[in-house]
Short mmCIF file of C-alpha atoms and ligand atoms in Angstrom, two decimals:
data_model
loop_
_atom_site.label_atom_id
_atom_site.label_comp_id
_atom_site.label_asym_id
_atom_site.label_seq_id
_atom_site.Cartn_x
_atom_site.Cartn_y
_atom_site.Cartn_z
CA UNK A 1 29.36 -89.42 -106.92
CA UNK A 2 26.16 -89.51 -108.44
CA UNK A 3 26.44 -92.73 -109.95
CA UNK A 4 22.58 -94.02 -108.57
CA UNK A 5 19.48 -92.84 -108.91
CA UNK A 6 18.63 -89.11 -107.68
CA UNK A 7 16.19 -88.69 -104.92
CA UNK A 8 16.31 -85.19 -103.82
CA UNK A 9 17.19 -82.16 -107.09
CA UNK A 10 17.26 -78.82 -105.77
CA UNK A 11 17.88 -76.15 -108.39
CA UNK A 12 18.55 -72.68 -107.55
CA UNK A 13 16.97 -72.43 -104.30
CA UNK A 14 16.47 -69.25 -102.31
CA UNK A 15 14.86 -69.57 -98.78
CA UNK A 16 14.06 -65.79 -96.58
CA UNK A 17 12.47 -65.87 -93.13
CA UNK A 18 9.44 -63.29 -93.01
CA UNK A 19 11.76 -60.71 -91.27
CA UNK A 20 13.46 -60.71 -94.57
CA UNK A 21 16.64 -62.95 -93.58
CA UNK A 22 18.16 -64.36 -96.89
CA UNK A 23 19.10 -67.80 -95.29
CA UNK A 24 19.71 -69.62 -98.46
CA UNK A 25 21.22 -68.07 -102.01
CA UNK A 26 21.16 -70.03 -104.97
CA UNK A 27 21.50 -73.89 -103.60
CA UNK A 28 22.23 -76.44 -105.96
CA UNK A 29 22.18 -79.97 -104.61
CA UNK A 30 21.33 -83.45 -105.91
CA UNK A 31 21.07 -86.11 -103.37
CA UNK A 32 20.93 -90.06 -105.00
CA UNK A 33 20.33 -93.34 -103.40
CA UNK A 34 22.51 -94.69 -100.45
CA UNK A 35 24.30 -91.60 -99.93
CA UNK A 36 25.82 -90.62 -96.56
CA UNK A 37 26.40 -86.86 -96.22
CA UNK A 38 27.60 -84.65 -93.79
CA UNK A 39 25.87 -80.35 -94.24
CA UNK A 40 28.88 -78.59 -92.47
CA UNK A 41 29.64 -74.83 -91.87
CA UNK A 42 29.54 -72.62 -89.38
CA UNK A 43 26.67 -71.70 -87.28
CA UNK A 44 24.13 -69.31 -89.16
CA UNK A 45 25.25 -70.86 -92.37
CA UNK A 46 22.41 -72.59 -93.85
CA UNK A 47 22.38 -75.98 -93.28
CA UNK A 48 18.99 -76.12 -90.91
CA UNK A 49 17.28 -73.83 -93.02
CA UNK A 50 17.91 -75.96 -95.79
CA UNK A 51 17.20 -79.79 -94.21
CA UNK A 52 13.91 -77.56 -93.40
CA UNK A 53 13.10 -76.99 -97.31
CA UNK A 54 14.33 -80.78 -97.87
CA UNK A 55 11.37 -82.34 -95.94
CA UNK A 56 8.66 -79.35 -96.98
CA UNK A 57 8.54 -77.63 -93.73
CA UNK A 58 9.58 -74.91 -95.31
CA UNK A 59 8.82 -74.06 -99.11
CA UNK A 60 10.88 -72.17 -101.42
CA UNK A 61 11.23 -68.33 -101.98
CA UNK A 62 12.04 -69.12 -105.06
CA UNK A 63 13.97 -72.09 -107.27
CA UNK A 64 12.73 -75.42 -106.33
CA UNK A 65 13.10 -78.87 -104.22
CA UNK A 66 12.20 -82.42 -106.21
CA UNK A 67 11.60 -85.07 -103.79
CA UNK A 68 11.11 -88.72 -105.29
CA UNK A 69 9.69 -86.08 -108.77
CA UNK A 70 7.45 -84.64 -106.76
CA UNK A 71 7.89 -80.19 -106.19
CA UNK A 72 7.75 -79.75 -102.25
CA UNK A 73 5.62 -76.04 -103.44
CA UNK A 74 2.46 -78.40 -104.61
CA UNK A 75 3.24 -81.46 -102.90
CA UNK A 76 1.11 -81.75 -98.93
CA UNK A 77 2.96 -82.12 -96.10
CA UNK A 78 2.19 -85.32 -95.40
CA UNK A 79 3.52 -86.42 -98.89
CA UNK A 80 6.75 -85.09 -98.27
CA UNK A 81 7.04 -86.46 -94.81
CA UNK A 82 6.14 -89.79 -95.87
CA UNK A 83 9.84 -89.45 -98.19
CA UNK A 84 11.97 -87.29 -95.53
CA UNK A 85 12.23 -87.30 -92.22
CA UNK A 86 13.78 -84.60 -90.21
CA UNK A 87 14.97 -84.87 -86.82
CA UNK A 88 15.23 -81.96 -85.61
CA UNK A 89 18.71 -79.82 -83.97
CA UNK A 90 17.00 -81.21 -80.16
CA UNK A 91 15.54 -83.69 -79.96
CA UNK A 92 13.92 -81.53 -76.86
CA UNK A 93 12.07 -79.29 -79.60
CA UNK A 94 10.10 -82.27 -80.94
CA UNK A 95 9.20 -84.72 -78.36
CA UNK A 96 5.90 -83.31 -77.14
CA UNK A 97 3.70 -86.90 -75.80
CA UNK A 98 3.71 -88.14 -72.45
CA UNK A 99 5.31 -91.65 -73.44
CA UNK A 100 7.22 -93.33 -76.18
CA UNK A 101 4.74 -95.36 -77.60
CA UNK A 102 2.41 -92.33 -78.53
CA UNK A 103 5.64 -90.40 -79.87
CA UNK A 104 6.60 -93.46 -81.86
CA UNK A 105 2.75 -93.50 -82.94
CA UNK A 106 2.23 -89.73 -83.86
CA UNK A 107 3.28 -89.78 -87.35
CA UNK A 108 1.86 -92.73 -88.53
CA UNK A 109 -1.72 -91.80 -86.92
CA UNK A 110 -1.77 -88.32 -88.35
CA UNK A 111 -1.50 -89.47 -92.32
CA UNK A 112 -4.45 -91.76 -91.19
CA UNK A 113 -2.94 -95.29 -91.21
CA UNK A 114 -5.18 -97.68 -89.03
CA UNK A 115 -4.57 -98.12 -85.17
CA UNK A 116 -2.72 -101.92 -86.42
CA UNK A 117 -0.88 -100.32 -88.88
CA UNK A 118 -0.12 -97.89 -86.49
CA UNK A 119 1.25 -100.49 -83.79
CA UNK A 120 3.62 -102.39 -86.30
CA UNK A 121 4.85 -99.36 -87.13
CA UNK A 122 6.21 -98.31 -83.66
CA UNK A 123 7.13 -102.18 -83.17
CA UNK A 124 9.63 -101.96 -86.11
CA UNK A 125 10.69 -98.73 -85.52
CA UNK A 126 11.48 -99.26 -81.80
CA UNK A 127 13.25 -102.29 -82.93
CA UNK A 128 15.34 -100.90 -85.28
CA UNK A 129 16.55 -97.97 -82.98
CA UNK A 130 17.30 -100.81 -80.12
CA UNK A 131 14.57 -99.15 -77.71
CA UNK A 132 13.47 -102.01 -75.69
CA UNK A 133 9.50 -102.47 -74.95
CA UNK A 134 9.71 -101.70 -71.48
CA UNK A 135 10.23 -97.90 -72.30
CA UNK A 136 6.93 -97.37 -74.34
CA UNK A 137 4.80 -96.24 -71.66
CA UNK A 138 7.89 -94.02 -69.92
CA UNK A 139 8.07 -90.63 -70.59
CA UNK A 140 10.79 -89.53 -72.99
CA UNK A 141 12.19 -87.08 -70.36
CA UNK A 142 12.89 -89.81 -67.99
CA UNK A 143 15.12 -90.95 -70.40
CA UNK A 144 18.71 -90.12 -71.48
CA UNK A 145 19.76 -87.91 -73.82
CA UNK A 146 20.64 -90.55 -76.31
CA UNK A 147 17.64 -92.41 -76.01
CA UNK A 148 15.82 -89.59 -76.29
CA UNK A 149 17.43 -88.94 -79.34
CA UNK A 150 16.94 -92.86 -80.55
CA UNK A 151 12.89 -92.08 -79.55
CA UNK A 152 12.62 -88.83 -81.76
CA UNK A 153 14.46 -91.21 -85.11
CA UNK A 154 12.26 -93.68 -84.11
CA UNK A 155 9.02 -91.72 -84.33
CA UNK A 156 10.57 -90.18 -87.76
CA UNK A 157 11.61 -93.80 -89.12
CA UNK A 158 7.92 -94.57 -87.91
CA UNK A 159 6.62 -92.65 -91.16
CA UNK A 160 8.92 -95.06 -93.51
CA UNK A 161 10.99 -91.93 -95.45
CA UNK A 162 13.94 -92.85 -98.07
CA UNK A 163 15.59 -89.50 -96.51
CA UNK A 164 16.32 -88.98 -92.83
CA UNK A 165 18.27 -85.79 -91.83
CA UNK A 166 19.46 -85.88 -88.43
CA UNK A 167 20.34 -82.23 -87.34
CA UNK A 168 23.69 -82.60 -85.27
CA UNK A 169 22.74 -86.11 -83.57
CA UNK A 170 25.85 -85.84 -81.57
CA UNK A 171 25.56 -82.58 -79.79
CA UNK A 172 25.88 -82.57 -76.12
CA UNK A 173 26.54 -85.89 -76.04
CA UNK A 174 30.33 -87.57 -74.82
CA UNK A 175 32.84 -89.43 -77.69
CA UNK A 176 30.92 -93.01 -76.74
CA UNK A 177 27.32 -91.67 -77.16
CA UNK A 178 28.32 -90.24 -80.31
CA UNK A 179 29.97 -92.99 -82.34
CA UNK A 180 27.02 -95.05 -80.81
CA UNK A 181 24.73 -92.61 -82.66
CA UNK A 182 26.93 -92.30 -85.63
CA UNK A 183 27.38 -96.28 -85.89
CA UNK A 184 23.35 -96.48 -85.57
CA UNK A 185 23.26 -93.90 -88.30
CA UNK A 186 25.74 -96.06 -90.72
CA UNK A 187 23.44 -99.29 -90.04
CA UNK A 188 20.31 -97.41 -91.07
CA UNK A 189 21.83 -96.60 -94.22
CA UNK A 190 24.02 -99.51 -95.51
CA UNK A 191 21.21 -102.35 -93.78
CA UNK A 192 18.24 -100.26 -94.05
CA UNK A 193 17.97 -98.56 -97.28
CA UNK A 194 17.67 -95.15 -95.88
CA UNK A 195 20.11 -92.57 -97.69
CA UNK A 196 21.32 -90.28 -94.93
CA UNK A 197 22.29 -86.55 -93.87
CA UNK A 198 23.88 -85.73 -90.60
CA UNK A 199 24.58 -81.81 -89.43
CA UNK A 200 27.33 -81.50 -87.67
CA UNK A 201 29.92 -79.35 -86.25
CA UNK A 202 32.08 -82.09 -85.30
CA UNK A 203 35.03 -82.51 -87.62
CA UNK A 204 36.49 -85.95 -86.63
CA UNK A 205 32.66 -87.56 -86.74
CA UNK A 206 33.03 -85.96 -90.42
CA UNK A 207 36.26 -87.82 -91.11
CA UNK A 208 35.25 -90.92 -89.64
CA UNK A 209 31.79 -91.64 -91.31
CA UNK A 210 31.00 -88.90 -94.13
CA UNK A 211 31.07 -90.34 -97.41
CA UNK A 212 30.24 -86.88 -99.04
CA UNK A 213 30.39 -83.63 -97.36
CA UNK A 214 28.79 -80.38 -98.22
CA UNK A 215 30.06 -77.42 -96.20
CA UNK A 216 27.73 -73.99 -96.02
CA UNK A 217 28.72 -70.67 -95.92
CA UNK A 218 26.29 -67.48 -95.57
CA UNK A 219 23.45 -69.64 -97.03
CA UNK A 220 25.49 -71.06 -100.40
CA UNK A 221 27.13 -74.20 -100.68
CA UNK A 222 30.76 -73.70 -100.90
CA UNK A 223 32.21 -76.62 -101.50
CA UNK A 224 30.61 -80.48 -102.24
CA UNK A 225 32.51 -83.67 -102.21
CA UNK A 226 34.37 -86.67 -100.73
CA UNK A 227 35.64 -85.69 -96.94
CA UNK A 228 39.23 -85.74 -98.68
CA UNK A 229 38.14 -83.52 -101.37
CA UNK A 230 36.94 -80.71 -98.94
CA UNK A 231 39.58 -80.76 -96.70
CA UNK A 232 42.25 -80.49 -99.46
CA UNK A 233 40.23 -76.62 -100.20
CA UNK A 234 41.80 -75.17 -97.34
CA UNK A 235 40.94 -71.37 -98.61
CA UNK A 236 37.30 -72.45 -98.15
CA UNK A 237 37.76 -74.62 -95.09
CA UNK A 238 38.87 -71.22 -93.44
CA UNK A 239 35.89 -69.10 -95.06
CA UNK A 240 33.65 -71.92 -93.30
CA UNK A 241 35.82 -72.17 -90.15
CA UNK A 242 36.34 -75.52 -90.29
CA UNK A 243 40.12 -76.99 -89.07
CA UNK A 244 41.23 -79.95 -92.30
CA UNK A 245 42.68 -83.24 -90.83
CA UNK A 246 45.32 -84.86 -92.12
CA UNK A 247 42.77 -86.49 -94.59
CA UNK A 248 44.07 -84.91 -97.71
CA UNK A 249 47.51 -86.55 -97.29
CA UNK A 250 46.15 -90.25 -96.81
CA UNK A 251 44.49 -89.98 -100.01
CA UNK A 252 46.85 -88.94 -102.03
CA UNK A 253 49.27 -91.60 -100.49
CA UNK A 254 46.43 -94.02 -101.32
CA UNK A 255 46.14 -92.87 -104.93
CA UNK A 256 50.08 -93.08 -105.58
CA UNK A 257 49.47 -96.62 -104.60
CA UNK A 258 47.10 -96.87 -107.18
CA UNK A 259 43.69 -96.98 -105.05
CA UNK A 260 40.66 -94.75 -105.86
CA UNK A 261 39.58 -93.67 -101.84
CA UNK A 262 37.02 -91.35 -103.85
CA UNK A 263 33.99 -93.76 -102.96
CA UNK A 264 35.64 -94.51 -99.32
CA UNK A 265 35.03 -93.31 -95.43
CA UNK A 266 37.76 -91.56 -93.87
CA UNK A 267 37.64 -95.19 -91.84
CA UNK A 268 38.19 -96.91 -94.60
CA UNK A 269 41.09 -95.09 -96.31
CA UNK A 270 42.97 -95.82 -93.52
CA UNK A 271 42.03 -99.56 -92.99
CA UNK A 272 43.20 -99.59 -96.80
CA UNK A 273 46.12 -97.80 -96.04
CA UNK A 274 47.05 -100.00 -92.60
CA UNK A 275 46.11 -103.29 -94.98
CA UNK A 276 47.59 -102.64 -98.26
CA UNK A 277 50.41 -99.92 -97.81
CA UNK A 278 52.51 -100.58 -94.80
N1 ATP B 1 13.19 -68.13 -87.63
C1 ATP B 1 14.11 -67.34 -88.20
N2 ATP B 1 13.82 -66.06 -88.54
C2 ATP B 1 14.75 -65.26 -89.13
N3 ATP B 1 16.00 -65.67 -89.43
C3 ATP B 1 16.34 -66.93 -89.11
C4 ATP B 1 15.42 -67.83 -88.47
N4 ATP B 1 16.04 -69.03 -88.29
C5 ATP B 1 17.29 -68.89 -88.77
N5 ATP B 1 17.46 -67.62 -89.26
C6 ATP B 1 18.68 -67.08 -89.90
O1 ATP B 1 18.90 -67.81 -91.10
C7 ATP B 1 20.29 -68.04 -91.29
C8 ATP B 1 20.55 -69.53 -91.41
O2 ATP B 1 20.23 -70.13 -90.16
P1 ATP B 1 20.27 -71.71 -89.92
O3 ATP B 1 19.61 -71.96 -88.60
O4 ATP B 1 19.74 -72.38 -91.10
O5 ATP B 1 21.84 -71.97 -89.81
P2 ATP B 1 22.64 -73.25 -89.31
O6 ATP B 1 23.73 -73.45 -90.30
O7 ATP B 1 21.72 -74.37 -89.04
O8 ATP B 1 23.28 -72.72 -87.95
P3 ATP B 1 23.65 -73.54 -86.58
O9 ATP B 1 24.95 -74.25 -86.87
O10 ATP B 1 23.84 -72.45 -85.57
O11 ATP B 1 22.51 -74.47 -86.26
C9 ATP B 1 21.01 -67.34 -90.13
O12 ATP B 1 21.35 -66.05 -90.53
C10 ATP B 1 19.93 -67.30 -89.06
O13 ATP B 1 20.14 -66.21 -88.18
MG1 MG B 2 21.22 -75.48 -87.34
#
């Protein structure tokens, strides 16, 4: 799985809120280049906490988080933000300007890049979130949901991190705004460079796009592998809640024909399958 180069090594990590709320036990997680990965579980489980201590918002209790070598506990936050990018659970929470353009812009201005700097930056990143021109001087809450959501990436991608962690992108939102945002997601990774992490309660998103999945439970990491991996663990599927698909079949039925669906999408097991086994 980890067959490229690790970007993200988190060993042993603990993570308690000051009111003394253990929220992470003991995480072990190594993220490498152009990876795709779902954080499931149910809610209270972890998996915000822990996107939080992937970008340096919050530091460890104890154990640690390597980004790109450097130890989130010494490295500034504007280090780390310049290597992950987290979008946060609404996208409500962390639009806070009175247009696009200065959302896009925030970012980049606070680590002190200069005002042209600045402007490419929100060029590019507009552009590669589709958010035409004519928006930049509207206020994000005139705007959908979704392209509110495409404005608070945008002003993350804006700061140029390898990581971006989209906290459950496709809440709220109906089946066609979701696979829009889940397609986007894919395009940022496999065109872009970007390795990404979605949250997400939303099993068949999981099936369709997760190349990895790492499913939470009471602030540990239960269980960490291919979508057809997890879902064949049906003891810890029901300690996390989570309902398997009938994923776990179609790889085996692509591995008696001889494939290896451990390095496909759900998507892509069963193009394989449609192609090469009917
Ligand atoms: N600010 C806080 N202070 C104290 N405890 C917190 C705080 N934020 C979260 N927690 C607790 O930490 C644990 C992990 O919460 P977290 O938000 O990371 O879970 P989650 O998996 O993202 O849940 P959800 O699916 O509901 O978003 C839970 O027990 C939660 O109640
Ligand atoms: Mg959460």
């Amino acid at each position: 799985m980890n067959e490229k180069k690790p970007f993200v090594e988190v060993r042993d990590l603990t993570y308690s809120y000051e009111d003394g709320t253990q929220a992470l036990k003991g995480i072990n997680l190594t993220i490498s280049e152009g990876e795709f990965i779902a954080f499931i579980g149910q809610n209270g489980s972890g998996k915000t906490t822990l996107s939080k201590c992937l970008n340096g918002l919050f530091k460890p209790t104890t154990g640690s988080v390597l980004v790109d070598g450097l130890d989130s506990k010494t490295t500034s936050i504007v280090q780390m933000v310049k290597r992950v990018g987290y979008v946060f659970q609404n996208p409500d929470h962390q639009l806070f300007n009175n247009n696009c353009m200065d959302e896009i812009a925030y970012g980049p201005r606070n680590i002190g890049l200069s005002e042209e700097e600045v402007q490419e930056r929100v060029i590019e990143a507009a552009e590669v979130v589709g958010l035409n021109s004519i928006y930049f001087h509207e206020h994000p809450f005139f705007l959908n949901k979704g392209m509110r959501q495409r404005v608070a990436i945008a002003s993350i991608l804006a700061l140029k991190p390898k990581l971006i962690i989209v906290d459950e992108p496709t809440t709220g939102q109906d089946v066609r705004q979701s696979l829009e945002i889940m397609d986007f997601l894919t395009d940022l990774n496999r065109n872009h460079g970007h390795i990404v992490i979605f949250v997400t309660h939303d099993m068949p998103i999981v099936s369709r796009y997760a190349r990895r999945v790492v499913m939470m439970g009471g602030g540990q990491i239960i269980v960490d592998g291919h979508p057809a991996d997890v879902y064949a663990q049906t003891e810890n599927l029901a300690k996390a809640f989570v309902e398997p698909p009938q994923i776990t079949q179609l790889a085996q039925l692509l591995k008696n024909r001889g494939f290896n669906p451990g390095t496909l999408s759900v998507t892509e097991m069963v193009d394989q399958y449609q192609k090469y086994c009917v």
